[in-house]
Amino acid sequence: MLAKHSSTYANAPYWLADKTLASAAKPFDRAQLPASVDVAIVGGGFTGLSAAITLVRAGLSVAVFEAGELGSGASTRTGGMLGPSFSKLGVNGLERQYGRDQVHASIRESLVAFDWLVNFIREEQIDCDLKICGRFRGASHPDHYAGLVEQAEEISKIVDFPAVEVSRERQREEAGTDAYYGGIVYPTDGVVQPAKLFRGLCEIATREGAMLVEKCPVTAVDRVNGRFDVGFAGGKVSAGHVIVATNGYTGGPFGKFKRRLIPIRSAMIATEELPEDLVRDVTPNLRCHGGTERLVAYYRPSPDGRRIMFGGRAFGRGDQPRLYVPYLQDFMTRLFPQIASAKIDYAWSGMIAYTFDHVPHIGELDGMHYALGYCGSGVGRSNYFGRKIAQKVLGLAEGKTIFDEFPFNSRPFYTGKPWFLPAIMKWHEFADRRGW
Ligand SMILES: Cc1cc2nc3c(=O)[nH]c(=O)nc-3n(C[C@H](O)[C@H](O)[C@H](O)COP(=O)(O)OP(=O)(O)OC[C@H]3O[C@@H](n4cnc5c(N)ncnc54)[C@H](O)[C@@H]3O)c2cc1C
C-alpha cells in the first residue's frame, strides 16, 4: 500500500500549535542585562533551563543566552518520549570499551535520571501531559527478537527495569502491524508534551529570577582575569562561569565542542485528527514505539489520542520537508497501511548531537562547563545533566556523576562537519534491508 503524500501541512512543530505555548517564555530585555553575572548559560533548551533553575535557586545571578527564540532548538521539536535511554551500544558493547563497573554504574544512573525528571515534573506540578504509558520496541527483522530479549535480560541483572516479552503471535495486542517479529514492552517508559514541559521550566526559571535572553547568539567567549567576557551583538557580559548547552546547534565560538559532536537532523510528522479507534488500532495501549532498525523510526499518539506523531531521519541540508515528509509517510504506511490515507497536518525537524562513543558528555573544557551529546535520547538526559552541571558550578558533591568518567573525544582531522554521514546512512540503509 502506498501513502498519498501530503503537501499542505504546516512546517512547524505540532507541539506549538497552541499559540499560547510559543509565547509562554517571558524573554528578558538584553538592554537591561547587568555588566556581570555569576553564570552565563549558552543555549535556551532543556539543558540550559534546567541548569538555570538549579543555579538561581542557589542564589546565583544567571543569564541564559538563546540564539533563536527560547526553546526553538530540539527541546520543543522532540517526540517527547521519555525513558532511561540506555546506550545504543548495548551492555556488552559498552563493557568492551569501558569495563563492567563503569558501564553498570552508568546504567543505574540513567534510571536515576529518568526517575528524577518524573519526580521533578510531579513535585513542581508542571502541566506537560506526562504519562507513564510504556514503550513497545518491535523487532524489525526475525533475527532481532532474540537480541532484544537478551538485552532486556542483561539490563535486568543490573537494575530493576521491567521488560515484557511480546511474541509475534501476540504482537497485535501492542502494535497494529505484522511488520515486526515480536518485541518488548518497557512498561515504565513515558511521554511528555515537550513544549508544555519547556513552558513549565521557563516559568520556574523566570519566577526565580533567571534572565532568559532570546535572539541573542553568543559570538565570543574570552577569558579575562579568571572570568569570562561573553560577547553578543551589541554588548558583552562578564561571567564567573560559562555553561555550554548548545547540543546539536553547537558552533560559532565553541569549535572545540563542535569537533566532539556529530550533528544529525531528525524529523517528525503529525497526522490529521483520526478516529480514536484508528489510533487505537495502530497503538492499542497508546504507548510510544520504536523498532530495531539502524535508521530508526519512532512514534506515539498525540496527548489527546487523536493523531499519530511519527519521526525518523531527515535528508539534505537544512529543514527540507519536501524530502522527509514523503519518506516518513512511506515508512509509516509500510508499518501501518490502515493509515495510508491520513493527511499530514504538521511537519518539522531539528538537530540532535551524536558523540563518537554513543555516550552523553558532561564536564569542563577550557574552563567552560558543558553538557552535550545526548545521541537523540535527550529529554530525560538534558534535564538531568542541566541540573548536574549546575551542581558542579556550585561546587556541590551531588554534581558528581558516573558520566564524568567517560572521556569526551573527537577524531583526528574532524572539525564538526560530518562529511562521512551520507556514506554511513547508505550503509545503514543497506544493513537495514538485510536485517543486520
Ligand atoms: C525531531 C526530534 C525528535 C526527538 N525525539 C526525542 C524523543 O522522543 N525522546 C528523547 O529523549 N529525545 C528526543 N530528541 C532529542 C532531544 O530533543 C534533545 O536531546 C534535547 O532537547 C536537547 O536539549 P538541549 O537543551 O541540550 O538542546 P536544544 O534544545 O537543541 O537547545 C540548544 C540551543 O542552543 C542554542 N544555541 C546554539 N548556539 C548558540 C549560541 N552561540 N548562542 C546562543 N544560543 C545558542 C540553539 O539555538 C538551541 O536552541 C529529539 C530531537 C529531535 C530534533
Coordinates of C-alpha atoms and ligand atoms in Angstrom, one line a residue:
M1 CA 0.0 0.0 0.0
L2 CA 1.3 3.4 -1.0
A3 CA 0.9 6.6 1.1
K4 CA -0.8 9.5 -0.5
H5 CA 1.9 12.2 0.1
S6 CA 0.7 15.3 1.7
S7 CA 1.8 18.7 0.6
T8 CA -0.4 21.1 2.6
Y9 CA 1.0 20.6 6.1
A10 CA 2.2 23.4 8.4
N11 CA 6.0 23.4 8.6
A12 CA 6.1 23.8 12.4
P13 CA 6.1 21.6 15.4
Y14 CA 2.6 20.3 16.4
W15 CA 3.6 20.9 20.0
L16 CA 3.4 24.7 19.4
A17 CA 0.0 24.6 17.6
D18 CA -1.3 26.1 20.8
K19 CA 0.0 29.7 20.3
T20 CA 0.0 30.4 24.0
L21 CA 2.9 28.0 24.3
A22 CA 5.0 29.7 21.7
S23 CA 4.8 32.9 23.6
A24 CA 5.0 31.3 27.1
A25 CA 8.6 32.4 27.8
K26 CA 8.9 36.0 29.0
P27 CA 12.2 37.0 27.5
F28 CA 14.5 39.4 29.4
D29 CA 15.4 42.6 27.6
R30 CA 19.1 42.4 26.7
A31 CA 19.5 46.1 27.2
Q32 CA 18.7 45.6 30.9
L33 CA 21.4 43.0 31.4
P34 CA 23.8 43.8 34.3
A35 CA 27.5 44.2 33.5
S36 CA 28.3 41.0 35.2
V37 CA 26.5 37.8 36.3
D38 CA 27.6 34.7 38.2
V39 CA 26.8 32.3 35.4
A40 CA 26.2 32.8 31.6
I41 CA 24.4 29.8 30.0
V42 CA 24.7 29.5 26.3
G43 CA 21.6 27.7 24.8
G44 CA 18.0 28.1 25.9
G45 CA 16.7 24.5 25.7
F46 CA 16.1 21.9 28.4
T47 CA 19.7 21.7 29.4
G48 CA 20.1 25.5 29.8
L49 CA 16.8 26.0 31.6
S50 CA 17.3 23.1 34.0
A51 CA 20.8 24.4 34.9
A52 CA 19.4 27.9 35.3
I53 CA 16.7 26.7 37.7
T54 CA 19.2 25.0 40.0
L55 CA 21.6 28.0 39.9
V56 CA 19.0 30.7 40.7
R57 CA 17.5 28.6 43.4
A58 CA 21.0 28.5 45.0
G59 CA 21.1 32.4 44.9
L60 CA 23.3 32.9 41.8
S61 CA 22.6 35.5 39.1
V62 CA 22.1 33.8 35.8
A63 CA 21.7 34.9 32.2
V64 CA 20.6 32.4 29.6
F65 CA 21.5 33.3 26.0
E66 CA 19.5 31.8 23.2
A67 CA 20.4 32.4 19.6
G68 CA 16.8 32.0 18.3
E69 CA 13.5 32.1 20.2
L70 CA 13.6 30.4 23.6
G71 CA 13.1 26.7 23.1
S72 CA 13.4 26.9 19.4
G73 CA 16.1 24.2 19.3
A74 CA 15.4 20.5 19.7
S75 CA 13.6 20.8 23.1
T76 CA 10.2 21.8 21.5
R77 CA 10.8 19.7 18.4
T78 CA 11.4 16.4 20.2
G79 CA 9.0 13.4 20.2
G80 CA 8.7 13.8 23.9
M81 CA 9.4 10.1 24.6
L82 CA 10.9 9.5 27.9
G83 CA 13.0 6.6 29.2
P84 CA 16.3 5.9 30.9
S85 CA 18.0 6.0 27.4
F86 CA 20.5 3.2 27.8
S87 CA 23.3 3.4 25.3
K88 CA 22.6 2.1 21.8
L89 CA 25.9 0.1 22.0
G90 CA 24.2 -2.3 24.5
V91 CA 25.6 -3.6 27.7
N92 CA 28.2 -5.9 26.1
G93 CA 29.3 -3.3 23.6
L94 CA 29.9 -0.7 26.3
E95 CA 31.6 -3.1 28.6
R96 CA 34.1 -4.0 25.9
Q97 CA 35.0 -0.3 25.8
Y98 CA 34.8 0.9 29.4
G99 CA 34.7 -2.1 31.7
R100 CA 31.9 -3.6 33.7
D101 CA 31.8 -1.4 36.8
Q102 CA 31.7 1.9 34.9
V103 CA 29.0 0.7 32.5
H104 CA 26.8 -0.8 35.2
A105 CA 27.0 2.4 37.2
S106 CA 26.0 4.4 34.1
I107 CA 23.0 2.2 33.5
R108 CA 22.0 2.6 37.2
E109 CA 22.4 6.4 36.9
S110 CA 20.4 6.5 33.7
L111 CA 17.4 5.1 35.6
V112 CA 18.1 7.7 38.4
A113 CA 18.0 10.4 35.8
F114 CA 14.6 9.3 34.4
D115 CA 13.1 9.0 37.9
W116 CA 14.5 12.4 38.9
L117 CA 12.8 14.1 35.9
V118 CA 9.4 12.3 36.5
N119 CA 9.5 13.4 40.2
F120 CA 10.6 16.9 39.4
I121 CA 7.7 17.3 37.0
R122 CA 5.3 16.0 39.6
E123 CA 6.7 18.0 42.5
E124 CA 6.8 21.2 40.5
Q125 CA 3.3 20.4 39.2
I126 CA 4.4 21.1 35.6
D127 CA 1.4 20.6 33.4
C128 CA 3.0 18.8 30.5
D129 CA 0.8 15.7 29.8
L130 CA 3.3 13.4 31.5
K131 CA 2.0 9.9 31.0
I132 CA 3.8 6.6 32.0
C133 CA 2.4 4.8 29.0
G134 CA 5.2 2.3 28.4
R135 CA 7.1 1.8 25.2
F136 CA 6.9 -1.1 22.7
R137 CA 10.1 -1.8 20.8
G138 CA 9.4 -4.1 17.8
A139 CA 12.0 -6.4 16.2
S140 CA 12.3 -5.2 12.6
H141 CA 13.9 -8.4 11.5
P142 CA 13.4 -12.0 12.6
D143 CA 17.0 -12.2 13.9
H144 CA 16.5 -9.1 16.1
Y145 CA 14.0 -10.5 18.6
A146 CA 16.5 -12.7 20.4
G147 CA 18.8 -9.7 20.7
L148 CA 16.0 -7.6 22.2
V149 CA 15.2 -10.2 24.8
E150 CA 18.9 -10.8 25.6
Q151 CA 19.4 -7.0 26.0
A152 CA 16.4 -6.8 28.4
E153 CA 17.8 -9.7 30.4
E154 CA 21.3 -8.1 30.6
I155 CA 19.7 -4.8 31.9
S156 CA 17.5 -6.6 34.4
K157 CA 20.7 -8.1 36.0
I158 CA 21.9 -4.6 36.7
V159 CA 18.8 -2.6 37.6
D160 CA 15.1 -3.1 38.3
F161 CA 13.8 -2.2 34.9
P162 CA 10.8 -4.3 33.9
A163 CA 10.5 -5.6 30.4
V164 CA 7.8 -7.8 29.0
E165 CA 8.4 -10.1 26.0
V166 CA 5.8 -9.9 23.3
S167 CA 5.9 -12.8 20.8
R168 CA 4.9 -12.2 17.1
E169 CA 1.7 -14.1 17.7
R170 CA 0.7 -11.6 20.4
Q171 CA 2.2 -8.6 18.8
R172 CA -1.2 -7.1 17.6
E173 CA -2.0 -6.5 21.3
E174 CA 0.7 -3.9 21.2
A175 CA 1.0 -2.6 17.6
G176 CA -1.4 -2.9 14.7
T177 CA 1.2 -4.2 12.3
D178 CA 2.7 -7.5 11.0
A179 CA 5.9 -5.7 10.1
Y180 CA 7.6 -6.7 13.4
Y181 CA 8.8 -10.1 14.5
G182 CA 7.8 -9.7 18.2
G183 CA 9.1 -7.1 20.6
I184 CA 9.5 -5.9 24.1
V185 CA 7.3 -3.7 26.2
Y186 CA 9.1 -1.4 28.7
P187 CA 6.1 -0.5 30.9
T188 CA 7.7 2.2 32.9
D189 CA 8.7 4.5 30.0
G190 CA 6.6 7.5 29.3
V191 CA 5.8 10.6 27.3
V192 CA 5.5 14.4 27.8
Q193 CA 4.2 17.3 25.7
P194 CA 7.7 18.9 25.3
A195 CA 6.6 22.5 24.6
K196 CA 4.5 22.3 27.8
L197 CA 7.4 21.0 29.8
F198 CA 9.6 23.8 28.3
R199 CA 6.9 26.4 29.3
G200 CA 6.9 25.0 32.8
L201 CA 10.7 25.3 33.0
C202 CA 10.6 28.9 31.7
E203 CA 8.0 29.9 34.2
I204 CA 10.0 28.5 37.1
A205 CA 13.3 30.0 35.9
T206 CA 11.8 33.4 35.3
R207 CA 9.9 33.4 38.6
E208 CA 13.1 32.6 40.5
G209 CA 15.0 35.4 38.8
A210 CA 16.9 33.9 35.8
M211 CA 17.4 36.3 32.9
L212 CA 16.3 34.5 29.7
V213 CA 17.5 36.5 26.7
E214 CA 16.4 35.3 23.3
K215 CA 17.5 36.1 19.7
C216 CA 20.9 36.8 21.2
P217 CA 23.6 34.4 19.8
V218 CA 26.8 34.4 21.9
T219 CA 29.5 35.2 19.4
A220 CA 32.7 35.3 21.6
V221 CA 33.9 34.0 24.9
D222 CA 37.2 35.4 26.2
R223 CA 39.0 34.6 29.4
V224 CA 39.8 37.8 31.3
N225 CA 41.3 37.8 34.8
G226 CA 39.8 34.4 35.7
R227 CA 36.4 35.4 34.5
F228 CA 34.7 35.2 31.0
D229 CA 33.7 38.0 28.7
V230 CA 30.7 36.7 27.0
G231 CA 30.1 38.7 23.8
F232 CA 26.9 39.1 21.7
A233 CA 25.8 41.6 19.0
G234 CA 25.8 45.0 20.7
G235 CA 27.2 44.0 24.0
K236 CA 29.0 41.8 26.4
V237 CA 28.6 40.4 30.0
S238 CA 31.3 39.4 32.4
A239 CA 30.5 35.9 33.8
G240 CA 32.2 33.9 36.6
H241 CA 31.2 30.7 34.9
V242 CA 30.0 29.7 31.4
I243 CA 27.8 26.7 30.7
V244 CA 27.7 25.4 27.1
A245 CA 24.3 23.9 26.5
T246 CA 24.0 24.1 22.7
N247 CA 23.8 20.3 21.8
G248 CA 23.0 19.8 18.1
Y249 CA 23.4 23.5 17.4
T250 CA 26.9 23.9 18.7
G251 CA 29.1 26.2 16.6
G252 CA 30.5 29.7 16.4
P253 CA 33.0 30.3 19.2
F254 CA 32.5 26.8 20.5
G255 CA 34.6 25.0 17.9
K256 CA 36.3 22.7 20.4
F257 CA 32.9 21.4 21.5
K258 CA 31.7 21.2 17.9
R259 CA 34.5 18.9 16.9
R260 CA 33.5 16.4 19.5
L261 CA 29.8 16.3 18.3
I262 CA 28.2 14.8 15.2
P263 CA 25.1 17.0 14.4
I264 CA 22.2 15.0 12.8
R265 CA 18.9 16.2 11.7
S266 CA 15.8 14.3 12.9
A267 CA 12.3 15.0 11.6
M268 CA 8.7 14.4 12.6
I269 CA 5.2 14.4 11.1
A270 CA 1.8 14.6 12.8
T271 CA -1.2 13.2 11.1
E272 CA -4.6 14.9 10.9
E273 CA -7.0 14.0 13.7
L274 CA -8.1 10.4 13.2
P275 CA -11.0 8.4 14.6
E276 CA -9.9 7.3 18.1
D277 CA -10.4 3.6 17.2
L278 CA -8.0 4.0 14.3
V279 CA -5.3 5.4 16.6
R280 CA -6.0 2.5 18.9
D281 CA -5.6 0.1 16.0
V282 CA -2.1 1.5 15.5
T283 CA -1.2 1.6 19.2
P284 CA -3.8 -0.4 21.2
N285 CA -2.3 0.7 24.6
L286 CA -1.4 4.3 23.4
R287 CA 2.2 3.7 24.1
C288 CA 5.3 5.2 22.5
H289 CA 7.1 3.0 20.0
G290 CA 10.2 2.3 18.0
G291 CA 11.8 -0.5 16.0
T292 CA 15.3 -2.1 15.9
E293 CA 16.2 -0.6 12.5
R294 CA 19.5 1.3 12.4
L295 CA 17.7 4.2 10.7
V296 CA 15.1 4.0 13.3
A297 CA 11.5 5.3 13.3
Y298 CA 9.8 6.4 16.5
Y299 CA 6.2 7.2 17.0
R300 CA 3.5 7.8 19.6
P301 CA -0.1 9.1 19.8
S302 CA -0.6 12.8 20.5
P303 CA -1.6 13.6 24.1
D304 CA -5.3 13.7 23.2
G305 CA -5.0 10.3 21.5
R306 CA -6.2 11.7 18.1
R307 CA -3.1 11.8 16.0
I308 CA -0.1 9.7 15.2
M309 CA 3.2 11.5 15.6
F310 CA 5.9 9.7 13.5
G311 CA 9.6 10.6 13.5
G312 CA 12.8 9.5 11.9
R313 CA 15.7 10.6 9.7
A314 CA 15.8 13.8 7.6
F315 CA 17.6 14.4 4.4
G316 CA 19.7 17.2 2.8
R317 CA 21.0 20.4 4.2
G318 CA 18.6 22.4 6.4
D319 CA 15.0 21.7 7.0
Q320 CA 13.6 20.2 3.8
P321 CA 10.1 18.8 4.5
R322 CA 9.5 18.1 0.8
L323 CA 12.2 15.4 1.2
Y324 CA 11.5 14.0 4.7
V325 CA 7.7 14.1 4.7
P326 CA 7.3 11.5 1.8
Y327 CA 10.0 9.3 3.4
L328 CA 8.3 9.3 6.8
Q329 CA 4.8 8.9 5.3
D330 CA 6.1 5.9 3.3
F331 CA 7.8 4.4 6.4
M332 CA 4.6 4.9 8.5
T333 CA 2.5 3.3 5.7
R334 CA 4.8 0.3 5.5
L335 CA 4.2 -0.3 9.2
F336 CA 0.6 0.8 9.3
P337 CA -1.3 0.5 5.9
Q338 CA -4.5 1.3 7.8
I339 CA -3.4 5.0 8.0
A340 CA -2.0 5.3 4.4
S341 CA -4.6 7.9 3.5
A342 CA -4.1 10.0 6.7
K343 CA -3.3 13.6 5.8
I344 CA -0.3 15.2 7.4
D345 CA -1.1 18.4 9.3
Y346 CA 2.4 19.2 10.7
A347 CA 6.0 18.5 9.7
W348 CA 9.2 19.8 11.3
S349 CA 12.8 18.9 12.0
G350 CA 15.5 19.7 14.5
M351 CA 19.1 18.9 15.3
I352 CA 20.4 16.3 17.7
A353 CA 24.0 15.6 18.6
Y354 CA 25.7 12.2 18.5
T355 CA 29.1 11.6 20.0
F356 CA 31.8 9.2 18.8
D357 CA 31.3 6.8 21.7
H358 CA 27.5 7.0 21.8
V359 CA 27.6 8.3 25.4
P360 CA 26.4 11.8 26.5
H361 CA 29.0 14.0 28.0
I362 CA 29.3 16.4 30.9
G363 CA 32.4 18.2 32.3
E364 CA 34.7 21.1 31.8
L365 CA 36.8 22.1 28.7
D366 CA 38.9 25.3 28.5
G367 CA 37.4 26.4 31.8
M368 CA 33.8 26.2 30.4
H369 CA 31.3 23.8 31.7
Y370 CA 29.3 21.7 29.2
A371 CA 26.5 19.2 29.0
L372 CA 26.1 17.8 25.4
G373 CA 25.8 14.9 23.1
Y374 CA 22.6 13.1 24.1
C375 CA 22.6 11.0 21.0
G376 CA 18.9 11.5 20.1
S377 CA 17.6 10.5 23.5
G378 CA 17.8 13.8 25.3
V379 CA 14.5 14.7 27.1
G380 CA 15.5 13.0 30.3
R381 CA 19.2 13.3 29.9
S382 CA 19.2 17.1 29.1
N383 CA 17.1 18.0 32.1
Y384 CA 19.2 15.8 34.4
F385 CA 22.6 16.9 33.0
G386 CA 21.5 20.5 33.2
R387 CA 20.9 20.0 36.9
K388 CA 24.2 18.1 37.4
I389 CA 26.3 20.7 35.6
A390 CA 24.7 23.5 37.7
Q391 CA 25.6 21.5 40.8
K392 CA 29.2 21.3 39.6
V393 CA 29.3 25.1 39.1
L394 CA 28.0 25.3 42.7
G395 CA 30.9 23.0 43.8
L396 CA 28.4 20.5 45.3
A397 CA 29.3 16.8 45.7
E398 CA 25.9 15.9 44.2
G399 CA 27.3 17.2 40.9
K400 CA 29.4 14.1 40.5
T401 CA 28.2 11.6 38.0
I402 CA 29.5 8.5 36.5
F403 CA 29.4 10.3 33.1
D404 CA 32.4 12.3 34.4
E405 CA 34.4 9.2 33.8
F406 CA 33.8 9.0 30.0
P407 CA 36.4 10.9 28.1
F408 CA 34.9 13.4 25.6
N409 CA 36.9 12.6 22.5
S410 CA 36.9 13.7 18.9
R411 CA 38.7 12.1 15.9
P412 CA 41.8 13.3 14.1
F413 CA 41.0 16.0 11.5
Y414 CA 37.3 16.2 12.4
T415 CA 36.2 19.8 12.7
G416 CA 32.5 19.2 13.3
K417 CA 31.3 18.9 9.7
P418 CA 30.2 15.3 9.4
W419 CA 31.1 14.8 5.7
F420 CA 31.0 11.0 6.3
L421 CA 27.3 10.9 7.3
P422 CA 25.8 10.3 3.8
A423 CA 28.0 7.2 3.4
I424 CA 27.1 6.0 6.8
M425 CA 23.4 6.5 6.1
K426 CA 23.8 4.5 2.9
W427 CA 25.5 1.7 4.8
H428 CA 22.7 1.7 7.4
E429 CA 20.1 1.6 4.7
F430 CA 21.8 -1.4 3.1
A431 CA 22.2 -3.1 6.5
D432 CA 18.6 -2.5 7.4
R433 CA 17.4 -4.1 4.2
R434 CA 19.4 -7.2 5.2
G435 CA 18.4 -7.0 8.9
W436 CA 22.0 -6.7 10.1
Ligands
LIG1 C1 12.8 15.7 15.8 C2 13.4 15.3 17.1 C3 12.8 14.3 17.9 C4 13.3 13.9 19.1 N1 12.7 13.0 19.9 C5 13.2 12.7 21.1 C6 12.4 11.8 21.9 O1 11.3 11.4 21.6 N2 13.0 11.5 23.2 C7 14.1 12.0 23.6 O2 14.6 11.7 24.7 N3 14.8 12.9 22.8 C8 14.4 13.2 21.6 N4 15.1 14.1 20.8 C9 16.3 14.7 21.4 C10 16.0 15.8 22.4 O3 15.0 16.7 21.9 C11 17.3 16.7 22.6 O4 18.4 15.8 23.0 C12 17.1 17.7 23.8 O5 16.0 18.5 23.5 C13 18.4 18.6 23.8 O6 18.1 19.6 24.7 P1 19.2 20.8 24.8 O7 18.7 21.9 25.7 O8 20.5 20.2 25.2 O9 19.4 21.3 23.3 P2 18.4 22.2 22.4 O10 17.0 22.2 22.9 O11 18.7 21.8 21.0 O12 18.9 23.7 22.7 C14 20.2 24.1 22.3 C15 20.0 25.6 22.0 O13 21.3 26.2 21.9 C16 21.1 27.4 21.1 N5 22.4 27.9 20.6 C17 23.4 27.3 19.9 N6 24.5 28.1 19.7 C18 24.2 29.2 20.4 C19 24.9 30.4 20.7 N7 26.2 30.6 20.2 N8 24.4 31.4 21.4 C20 23.1 31.2 22.0 N9 22.4 30.1 21.8 C21 22.9 29.1 21.0 C22 20.3 26.9 19.9 O14 19.6 27.9 19.2 C23 19.3 25.9 20.6 O15 18.1 26.5 20.9 C24 14.5 14.5 19.6 C25 15.1 15.6 18.8 C26 14.6 16.0 17.6 C27 15.2 17.1 16.9

